[in-house]
PDB file of C-alpha atoms in Angstrom:
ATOM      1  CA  UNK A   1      20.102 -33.088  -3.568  1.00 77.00           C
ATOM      2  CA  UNK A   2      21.582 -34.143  -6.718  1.00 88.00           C
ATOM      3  CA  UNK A   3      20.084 -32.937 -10.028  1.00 94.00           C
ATOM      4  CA  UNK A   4      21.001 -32.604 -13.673  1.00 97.00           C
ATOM      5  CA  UNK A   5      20.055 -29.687 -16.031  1.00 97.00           C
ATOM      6  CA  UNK A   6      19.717 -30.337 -20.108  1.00 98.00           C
ATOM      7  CA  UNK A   7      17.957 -27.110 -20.881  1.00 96.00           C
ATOM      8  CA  UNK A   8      17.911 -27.334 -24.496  1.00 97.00           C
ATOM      9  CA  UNK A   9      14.712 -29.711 -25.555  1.00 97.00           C
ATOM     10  CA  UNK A  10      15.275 -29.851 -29.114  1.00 97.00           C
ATOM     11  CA  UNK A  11      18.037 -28.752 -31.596  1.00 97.00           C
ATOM     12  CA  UNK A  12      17.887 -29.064 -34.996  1.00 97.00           C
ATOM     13  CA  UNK A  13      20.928 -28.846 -37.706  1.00 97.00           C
ATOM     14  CA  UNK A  14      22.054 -29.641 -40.609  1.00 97.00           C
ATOM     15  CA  UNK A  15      24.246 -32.140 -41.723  1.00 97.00           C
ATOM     16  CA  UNK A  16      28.146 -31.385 -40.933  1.00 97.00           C
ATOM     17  CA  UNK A  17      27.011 -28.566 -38.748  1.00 97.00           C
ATOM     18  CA  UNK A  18      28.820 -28.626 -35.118  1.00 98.00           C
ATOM     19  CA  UNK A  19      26.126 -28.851 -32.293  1.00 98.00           C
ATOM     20  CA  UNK A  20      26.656 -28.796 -28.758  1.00 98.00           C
ATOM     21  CA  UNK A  21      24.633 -29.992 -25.964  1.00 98.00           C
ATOM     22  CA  UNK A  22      25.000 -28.667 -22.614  1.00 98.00           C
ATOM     23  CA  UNK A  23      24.492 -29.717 -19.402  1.00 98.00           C
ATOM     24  CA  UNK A  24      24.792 -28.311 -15.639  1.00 98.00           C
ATOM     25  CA  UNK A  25      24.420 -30.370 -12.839  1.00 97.00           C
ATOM     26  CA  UNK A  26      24.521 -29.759  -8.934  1.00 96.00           C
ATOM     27  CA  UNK A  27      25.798 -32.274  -6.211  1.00 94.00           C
ATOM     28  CA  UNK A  28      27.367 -31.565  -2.743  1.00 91.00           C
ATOM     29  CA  UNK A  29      29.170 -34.268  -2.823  1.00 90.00           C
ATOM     30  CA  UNK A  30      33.036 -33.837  -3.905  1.00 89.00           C
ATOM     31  CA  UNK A  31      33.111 -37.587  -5.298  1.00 89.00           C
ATOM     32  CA  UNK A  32      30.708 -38.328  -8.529  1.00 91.00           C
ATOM     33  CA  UNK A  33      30.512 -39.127 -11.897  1.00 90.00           C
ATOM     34  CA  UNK A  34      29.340 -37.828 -14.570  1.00 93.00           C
ATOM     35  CA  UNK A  35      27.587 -39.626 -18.425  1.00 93.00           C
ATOM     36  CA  UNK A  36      26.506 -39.038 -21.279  1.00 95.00           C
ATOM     37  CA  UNK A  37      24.209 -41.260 -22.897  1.00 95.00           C
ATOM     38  CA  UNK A  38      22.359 -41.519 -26.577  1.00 96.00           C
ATOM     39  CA  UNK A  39      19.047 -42.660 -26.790  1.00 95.00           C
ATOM     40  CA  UNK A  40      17.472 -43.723 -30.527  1.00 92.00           C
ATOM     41  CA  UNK A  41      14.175 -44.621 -31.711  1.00 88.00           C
ATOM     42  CA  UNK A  42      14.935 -48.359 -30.149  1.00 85.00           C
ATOM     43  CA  UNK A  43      14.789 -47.102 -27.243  1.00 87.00           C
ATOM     44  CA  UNK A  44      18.042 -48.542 -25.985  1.00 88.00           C
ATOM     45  CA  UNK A  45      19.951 -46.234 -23.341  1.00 92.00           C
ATOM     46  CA  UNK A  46      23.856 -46.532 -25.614  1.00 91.00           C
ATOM     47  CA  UNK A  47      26.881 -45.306 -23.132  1.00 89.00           C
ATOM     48  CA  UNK A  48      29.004 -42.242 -24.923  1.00 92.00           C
ATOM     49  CA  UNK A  49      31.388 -41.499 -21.661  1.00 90.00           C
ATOM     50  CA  UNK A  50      32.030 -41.769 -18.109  1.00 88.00           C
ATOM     51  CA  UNK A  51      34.176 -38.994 -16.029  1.00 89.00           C
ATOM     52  CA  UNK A  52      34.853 -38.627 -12.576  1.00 88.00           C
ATOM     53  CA  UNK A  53      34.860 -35.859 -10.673  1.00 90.00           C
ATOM     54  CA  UNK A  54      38.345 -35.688 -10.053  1.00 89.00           C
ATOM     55  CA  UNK A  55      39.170 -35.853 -14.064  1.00 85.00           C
ATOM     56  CA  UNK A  56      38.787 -32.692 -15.291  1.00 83.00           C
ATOM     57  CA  UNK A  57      40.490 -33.254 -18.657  1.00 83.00           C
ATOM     58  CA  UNK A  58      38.545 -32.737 -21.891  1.00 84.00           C
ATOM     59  CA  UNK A  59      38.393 -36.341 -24.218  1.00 85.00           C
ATOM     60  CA  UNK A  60      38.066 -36.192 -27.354  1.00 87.00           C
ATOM     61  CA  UNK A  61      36.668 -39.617 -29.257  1.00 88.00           C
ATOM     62  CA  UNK A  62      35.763 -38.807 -33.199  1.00 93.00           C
ATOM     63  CA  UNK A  63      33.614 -36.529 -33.743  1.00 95.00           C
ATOM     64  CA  UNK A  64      32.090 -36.338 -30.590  1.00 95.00           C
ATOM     65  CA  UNK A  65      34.018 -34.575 -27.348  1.00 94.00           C
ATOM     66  CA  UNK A  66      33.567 -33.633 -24.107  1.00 94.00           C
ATOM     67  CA  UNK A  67      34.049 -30.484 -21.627  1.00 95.00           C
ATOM     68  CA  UNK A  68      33.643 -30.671 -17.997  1.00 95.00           C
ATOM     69  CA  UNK A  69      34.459 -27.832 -16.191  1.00 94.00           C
ATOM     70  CA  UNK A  70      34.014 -27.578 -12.260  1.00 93.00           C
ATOM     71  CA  UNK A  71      33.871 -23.981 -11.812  1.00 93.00           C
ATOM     72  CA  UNK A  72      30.780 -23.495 -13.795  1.00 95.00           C
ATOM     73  CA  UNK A  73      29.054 -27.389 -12.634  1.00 96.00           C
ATOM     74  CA  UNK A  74      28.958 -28.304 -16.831  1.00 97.00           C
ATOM     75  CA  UNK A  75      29.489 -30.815 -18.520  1.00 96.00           C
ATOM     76  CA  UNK A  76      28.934 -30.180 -22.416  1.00 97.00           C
ATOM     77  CA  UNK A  77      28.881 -32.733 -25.547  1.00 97.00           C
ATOM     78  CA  UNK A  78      29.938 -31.486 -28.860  1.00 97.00           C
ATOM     79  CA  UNK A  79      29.273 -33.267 -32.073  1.00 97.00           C
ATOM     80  CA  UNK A  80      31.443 -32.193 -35.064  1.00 97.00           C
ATOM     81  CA  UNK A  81      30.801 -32.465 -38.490  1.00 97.00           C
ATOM     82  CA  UNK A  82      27.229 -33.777 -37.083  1.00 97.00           C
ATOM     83  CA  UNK A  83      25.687 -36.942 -39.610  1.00 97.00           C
ATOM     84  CA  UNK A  84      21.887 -38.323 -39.811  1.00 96.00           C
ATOM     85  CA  UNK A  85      22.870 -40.971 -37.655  1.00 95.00           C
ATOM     86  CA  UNK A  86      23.833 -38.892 -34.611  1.00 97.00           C
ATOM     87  CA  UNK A  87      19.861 -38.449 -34.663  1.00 97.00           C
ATOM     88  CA  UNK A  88      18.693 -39.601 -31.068  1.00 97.00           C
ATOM     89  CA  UNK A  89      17.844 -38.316 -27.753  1.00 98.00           C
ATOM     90  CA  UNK A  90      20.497 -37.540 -25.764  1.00 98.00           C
ATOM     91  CA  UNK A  91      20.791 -37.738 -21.552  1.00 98.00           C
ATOM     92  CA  UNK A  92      23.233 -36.820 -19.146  1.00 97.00           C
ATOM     93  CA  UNK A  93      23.655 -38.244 -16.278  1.00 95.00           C
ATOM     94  CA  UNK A  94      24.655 -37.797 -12.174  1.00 94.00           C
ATOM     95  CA  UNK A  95      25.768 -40.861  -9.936  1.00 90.00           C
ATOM     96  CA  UNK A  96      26.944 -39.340  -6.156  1.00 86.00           C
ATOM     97  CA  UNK A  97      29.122 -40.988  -4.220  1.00 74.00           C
ATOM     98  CA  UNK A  98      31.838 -44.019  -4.171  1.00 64.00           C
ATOM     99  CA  UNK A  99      29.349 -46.807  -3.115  1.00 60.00           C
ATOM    100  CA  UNK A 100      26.038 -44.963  -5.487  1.00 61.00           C
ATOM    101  CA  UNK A 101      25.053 -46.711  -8.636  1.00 72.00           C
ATOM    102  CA  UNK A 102      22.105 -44.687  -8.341  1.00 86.00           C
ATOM    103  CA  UNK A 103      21.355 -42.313 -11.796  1.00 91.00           C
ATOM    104  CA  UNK A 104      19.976 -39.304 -11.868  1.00 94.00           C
ATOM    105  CA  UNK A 105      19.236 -37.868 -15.298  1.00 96.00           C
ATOM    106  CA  UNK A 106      18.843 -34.917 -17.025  1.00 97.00           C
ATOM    107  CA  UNK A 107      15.383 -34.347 -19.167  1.00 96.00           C
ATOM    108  CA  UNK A 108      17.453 -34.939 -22.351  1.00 97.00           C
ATOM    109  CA  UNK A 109      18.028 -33.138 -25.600  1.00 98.00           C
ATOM    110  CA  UNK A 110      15.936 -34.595 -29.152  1.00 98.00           C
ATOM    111  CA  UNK A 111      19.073 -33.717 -31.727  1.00 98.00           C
ATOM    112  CA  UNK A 112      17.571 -33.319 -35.442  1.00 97.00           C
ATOM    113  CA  UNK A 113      20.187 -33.836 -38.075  1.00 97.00           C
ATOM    114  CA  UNK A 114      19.049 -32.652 -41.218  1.00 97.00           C
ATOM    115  CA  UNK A 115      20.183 -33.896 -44.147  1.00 95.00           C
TER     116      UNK A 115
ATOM    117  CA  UNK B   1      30.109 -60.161 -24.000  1.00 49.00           C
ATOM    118  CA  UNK B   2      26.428 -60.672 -23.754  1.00 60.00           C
ATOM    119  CA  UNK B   3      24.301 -57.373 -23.550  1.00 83.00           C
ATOM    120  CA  UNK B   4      21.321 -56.536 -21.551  1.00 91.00           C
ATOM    121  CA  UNK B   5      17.895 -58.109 -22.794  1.00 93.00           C
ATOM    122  CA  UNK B   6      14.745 -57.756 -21.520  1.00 95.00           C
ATOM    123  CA  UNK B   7      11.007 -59.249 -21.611  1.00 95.00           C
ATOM    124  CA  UNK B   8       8.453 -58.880 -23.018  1.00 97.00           C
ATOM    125  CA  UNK B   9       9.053 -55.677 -24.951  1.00 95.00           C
ATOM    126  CA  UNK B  10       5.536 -54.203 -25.103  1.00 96.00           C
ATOM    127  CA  UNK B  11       2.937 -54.908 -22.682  1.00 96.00           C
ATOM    128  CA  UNK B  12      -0.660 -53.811 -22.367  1.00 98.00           C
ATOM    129  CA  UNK B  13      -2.505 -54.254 -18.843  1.00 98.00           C
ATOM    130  CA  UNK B  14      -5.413 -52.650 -16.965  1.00 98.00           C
ATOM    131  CA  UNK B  15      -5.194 -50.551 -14.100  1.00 98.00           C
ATOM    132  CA  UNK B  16      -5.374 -52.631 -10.647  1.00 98.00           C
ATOM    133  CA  UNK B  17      -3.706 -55.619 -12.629  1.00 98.00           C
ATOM    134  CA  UNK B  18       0.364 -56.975 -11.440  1.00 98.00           C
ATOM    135  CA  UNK B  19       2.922 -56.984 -13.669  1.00 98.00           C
ATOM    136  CA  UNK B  20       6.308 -58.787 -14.172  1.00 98.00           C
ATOM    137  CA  UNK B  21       9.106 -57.375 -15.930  1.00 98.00           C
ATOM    138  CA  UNK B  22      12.263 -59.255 -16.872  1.00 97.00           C
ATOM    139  CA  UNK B  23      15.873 -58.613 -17.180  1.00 96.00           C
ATOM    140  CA  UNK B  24      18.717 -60.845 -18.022  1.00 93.00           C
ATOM    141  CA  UNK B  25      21.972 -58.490 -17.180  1.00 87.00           C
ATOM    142  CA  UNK B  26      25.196 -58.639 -18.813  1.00 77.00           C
ATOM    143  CA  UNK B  27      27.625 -61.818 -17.940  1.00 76.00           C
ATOM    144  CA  UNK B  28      29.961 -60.641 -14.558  1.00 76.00           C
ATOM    145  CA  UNK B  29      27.280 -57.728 -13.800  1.00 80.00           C
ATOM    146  CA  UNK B  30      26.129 -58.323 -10.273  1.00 83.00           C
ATOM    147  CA  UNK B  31      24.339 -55.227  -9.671  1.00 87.00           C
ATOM    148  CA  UNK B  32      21.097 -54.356 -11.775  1.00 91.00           C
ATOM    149  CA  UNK B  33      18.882 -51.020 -11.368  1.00 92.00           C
ATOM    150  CA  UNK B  34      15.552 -50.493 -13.163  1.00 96.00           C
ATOM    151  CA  UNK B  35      14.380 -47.229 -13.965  1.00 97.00           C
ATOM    152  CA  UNK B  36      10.897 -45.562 -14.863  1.00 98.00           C
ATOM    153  CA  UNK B  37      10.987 -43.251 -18.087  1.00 97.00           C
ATOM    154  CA  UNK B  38       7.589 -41.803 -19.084  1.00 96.00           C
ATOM    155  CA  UNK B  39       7.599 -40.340 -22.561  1.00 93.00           C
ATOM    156  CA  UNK B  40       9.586 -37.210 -23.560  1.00 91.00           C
ATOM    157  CA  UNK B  41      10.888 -37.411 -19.816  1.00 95.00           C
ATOM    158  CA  UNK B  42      14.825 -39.076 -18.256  1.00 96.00           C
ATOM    159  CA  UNK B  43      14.469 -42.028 -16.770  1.00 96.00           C
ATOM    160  CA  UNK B  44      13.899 -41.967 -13.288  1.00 97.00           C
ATOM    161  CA  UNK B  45      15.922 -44.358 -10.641  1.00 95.00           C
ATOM    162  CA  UNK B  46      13.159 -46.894  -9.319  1.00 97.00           C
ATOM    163  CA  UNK B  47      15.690 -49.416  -7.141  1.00 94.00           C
ATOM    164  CA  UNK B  48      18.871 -51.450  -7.856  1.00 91.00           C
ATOM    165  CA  UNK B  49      20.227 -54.704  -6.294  1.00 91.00           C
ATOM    166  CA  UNK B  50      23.624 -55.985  -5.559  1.00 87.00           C
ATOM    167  CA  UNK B  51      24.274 -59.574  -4.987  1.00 86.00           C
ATOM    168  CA  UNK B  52      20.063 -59.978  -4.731  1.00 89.00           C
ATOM    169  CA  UNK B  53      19.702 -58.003  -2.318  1.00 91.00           C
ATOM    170  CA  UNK B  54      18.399 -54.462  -2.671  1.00 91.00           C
ATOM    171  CA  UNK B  55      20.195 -51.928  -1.908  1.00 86.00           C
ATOM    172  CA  UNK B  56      19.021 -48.530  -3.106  1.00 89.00           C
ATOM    173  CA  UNK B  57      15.624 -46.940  -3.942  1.00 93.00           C
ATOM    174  CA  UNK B  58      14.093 -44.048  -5.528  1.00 93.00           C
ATOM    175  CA  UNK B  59      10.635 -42.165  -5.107  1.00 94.00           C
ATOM    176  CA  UNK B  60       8.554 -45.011  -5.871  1.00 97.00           C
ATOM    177  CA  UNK B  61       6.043 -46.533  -3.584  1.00 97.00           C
ATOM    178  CA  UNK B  62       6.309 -49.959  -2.232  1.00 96.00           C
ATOM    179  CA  UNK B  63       4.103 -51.832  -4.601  1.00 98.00           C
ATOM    180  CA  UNK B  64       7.215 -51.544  -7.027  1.00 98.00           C
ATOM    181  CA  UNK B  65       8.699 -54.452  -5.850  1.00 97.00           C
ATOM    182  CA  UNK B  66      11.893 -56.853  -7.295  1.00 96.00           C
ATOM    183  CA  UNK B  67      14.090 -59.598  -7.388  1.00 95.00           C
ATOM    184  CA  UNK B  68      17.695 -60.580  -8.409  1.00 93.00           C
ATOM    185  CA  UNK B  69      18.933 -63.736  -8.825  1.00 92.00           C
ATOM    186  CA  UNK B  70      22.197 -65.419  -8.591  1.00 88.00           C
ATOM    187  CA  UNK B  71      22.450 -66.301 -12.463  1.00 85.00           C
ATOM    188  CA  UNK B  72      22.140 -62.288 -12.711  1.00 82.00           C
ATOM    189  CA  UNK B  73      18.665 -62.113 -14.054  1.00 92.00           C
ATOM    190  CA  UNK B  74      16.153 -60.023 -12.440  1.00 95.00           C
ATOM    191  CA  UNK B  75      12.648 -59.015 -12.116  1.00 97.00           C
ATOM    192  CA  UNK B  76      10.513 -56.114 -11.724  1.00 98.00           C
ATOM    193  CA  UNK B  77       7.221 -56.496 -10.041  1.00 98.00           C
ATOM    194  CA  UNK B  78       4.463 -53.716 -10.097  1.00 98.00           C
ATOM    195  CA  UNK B  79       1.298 -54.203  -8.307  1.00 97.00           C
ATOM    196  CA  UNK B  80      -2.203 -52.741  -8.211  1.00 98.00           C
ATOM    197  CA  UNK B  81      -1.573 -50.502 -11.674  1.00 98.00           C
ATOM    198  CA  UNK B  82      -1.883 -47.141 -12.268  1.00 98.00           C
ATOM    199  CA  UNK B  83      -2.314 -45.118 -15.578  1.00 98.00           C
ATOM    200  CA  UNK B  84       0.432 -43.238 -14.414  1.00 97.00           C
ATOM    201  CA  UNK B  85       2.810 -46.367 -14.439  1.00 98.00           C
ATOM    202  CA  UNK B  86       2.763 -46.693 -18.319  1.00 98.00           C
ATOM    203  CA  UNK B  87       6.329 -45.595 -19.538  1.00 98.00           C
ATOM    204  CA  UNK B  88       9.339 -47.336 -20.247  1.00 97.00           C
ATOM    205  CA  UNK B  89      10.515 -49.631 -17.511  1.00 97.00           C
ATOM    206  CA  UNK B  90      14.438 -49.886 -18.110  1.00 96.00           C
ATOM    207  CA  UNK B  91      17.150 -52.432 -16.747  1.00 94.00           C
ATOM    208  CA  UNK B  92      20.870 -51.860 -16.070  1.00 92.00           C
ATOM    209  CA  UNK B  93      23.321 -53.481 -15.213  1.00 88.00           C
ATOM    210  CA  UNK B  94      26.918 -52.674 -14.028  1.00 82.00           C
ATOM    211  CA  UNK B  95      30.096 -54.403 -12.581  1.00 73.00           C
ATOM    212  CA  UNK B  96      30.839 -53.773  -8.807  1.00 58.00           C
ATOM    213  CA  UNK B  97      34.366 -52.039 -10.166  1.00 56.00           C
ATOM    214  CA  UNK B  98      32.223 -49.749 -11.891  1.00 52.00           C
ATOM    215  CA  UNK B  99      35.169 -49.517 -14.712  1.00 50.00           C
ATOM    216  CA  UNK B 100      32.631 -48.676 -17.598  1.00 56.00           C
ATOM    217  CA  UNK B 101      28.913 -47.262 -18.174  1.00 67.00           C
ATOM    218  CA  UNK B 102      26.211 -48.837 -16.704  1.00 82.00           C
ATOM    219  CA  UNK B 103      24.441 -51.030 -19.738  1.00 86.00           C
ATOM    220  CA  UNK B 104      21.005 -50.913 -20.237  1.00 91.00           C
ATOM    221  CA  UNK B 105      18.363 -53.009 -22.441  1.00 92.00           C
ATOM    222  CA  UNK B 106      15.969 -51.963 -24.996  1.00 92.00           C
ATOM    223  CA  UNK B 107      12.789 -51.434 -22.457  1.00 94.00           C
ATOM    224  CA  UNK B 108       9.497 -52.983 -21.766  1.00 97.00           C
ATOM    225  CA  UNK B 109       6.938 -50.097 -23.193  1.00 97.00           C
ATOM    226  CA  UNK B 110       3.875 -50.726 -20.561  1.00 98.00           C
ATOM    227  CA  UNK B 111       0.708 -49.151 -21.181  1.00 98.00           C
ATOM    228  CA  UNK B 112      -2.195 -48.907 -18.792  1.00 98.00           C
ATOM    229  CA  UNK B 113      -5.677 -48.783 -19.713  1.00 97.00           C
TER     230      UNK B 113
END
């Protein structure tokens, strides 16, 4: 059965720090993909980045990147130079399968920028 | 590019009442999902339709019920209330190519009393 890890609740830092959020997930299937998604106050679920299983480079976009490694099932988010407004919830994300649309998320992680 | 907007946006019922949710999904989206997030928790996968007809379901019983329909709105339908239902009922929507994220609206907070 699928399932997604985010064992950090909360993290707090201050403003320009570097935080990273991890995240583990297990599947048995060889085909998936993998998100990351931000949640504010709004409520709103906004889409950060979709990779597929078979795309194990690292992307970089701004200040945020991401590293998905295989060997260890992770798929970490790192915020650089971290502002107020990266403030939010954060989720990652399972789908299994070609034909799956289904998501399975992770618990998420509260981020706290300080200023 | 229209986004993903849903109705109403809070909603306050009492248990053993029927609710309606609504979603209006992206323009081109033809498959929708709705998921369950109760607070401080990920959403959870309740079902999601393709081409109004559903064809994938979570853990939920069968009195979460829905609809698609061909102008790519949708509905979700929740009978005989529970406390336990009140969270954040959330739509998405995605293209059958699957080429970007999934896109979700802003929620419809329910609360059961």
């Amino acid at each position: 059965a699928q399932k997604v890890t985010q064992a950090q609740t909360e993290i707090s830092v201050v403003e320009k720090e570097d935080v990273t959020l991890d995240c583990v997930y297990e599947t048995r299937d060889t085909t998936y993909y993998l998100f990351w998604y931000k949640q504010p106050p709004s409520g709103e679920l906004v889409f950060l980045i979709r990779r597929n299983s078979f795309d194990e480079q690292n992307e970089i976009s701004g200040r945020y990147s991401w590293n998905f490694q295989k060997s260890t099932s992770s798929f970490n988010f790192t915020i650089t130079a971290s502002q107020v407004v990266d403030s939010a919830v954060y989720f990652c994300a399972l789908s299994e399968g070609a034909g799956s649309y289904q998501l399975t998320f992770g618990k998420g992680t509260k981020l706290s920028v300080i200023p | 590019e229209t986004g993903v907007t849903q109705s109403p946006t809070h909603l306050i019922k009492t248990r053993g009442q029927q609710v309606t949710l609504r979603c209006s999904s992206q323009s081109g989206h033809n498959t929708v999902s709705w998921y369950q997030q109760a607070l401080g928790q990920g959403p959870q996968f309740i079902f999601q339709y393709y081409r109004e007809e559903e064809n994938g379901r979570g853990n939920f019983p069968p009195r979460f019920s829905g609809l698609q329909f061909p102008n790519y709105s949708s509905e979700l339908n929740v009978n005989a209330l529970e406390l336990d239902d009140s969270a954040l009922y959330l739509c998405a929507s995605s293209s059958f190519q699957r080429n970007y994220g999934y896109t979700f609206g802003s929620g419809t907070r329910l609360t059961v009393v």
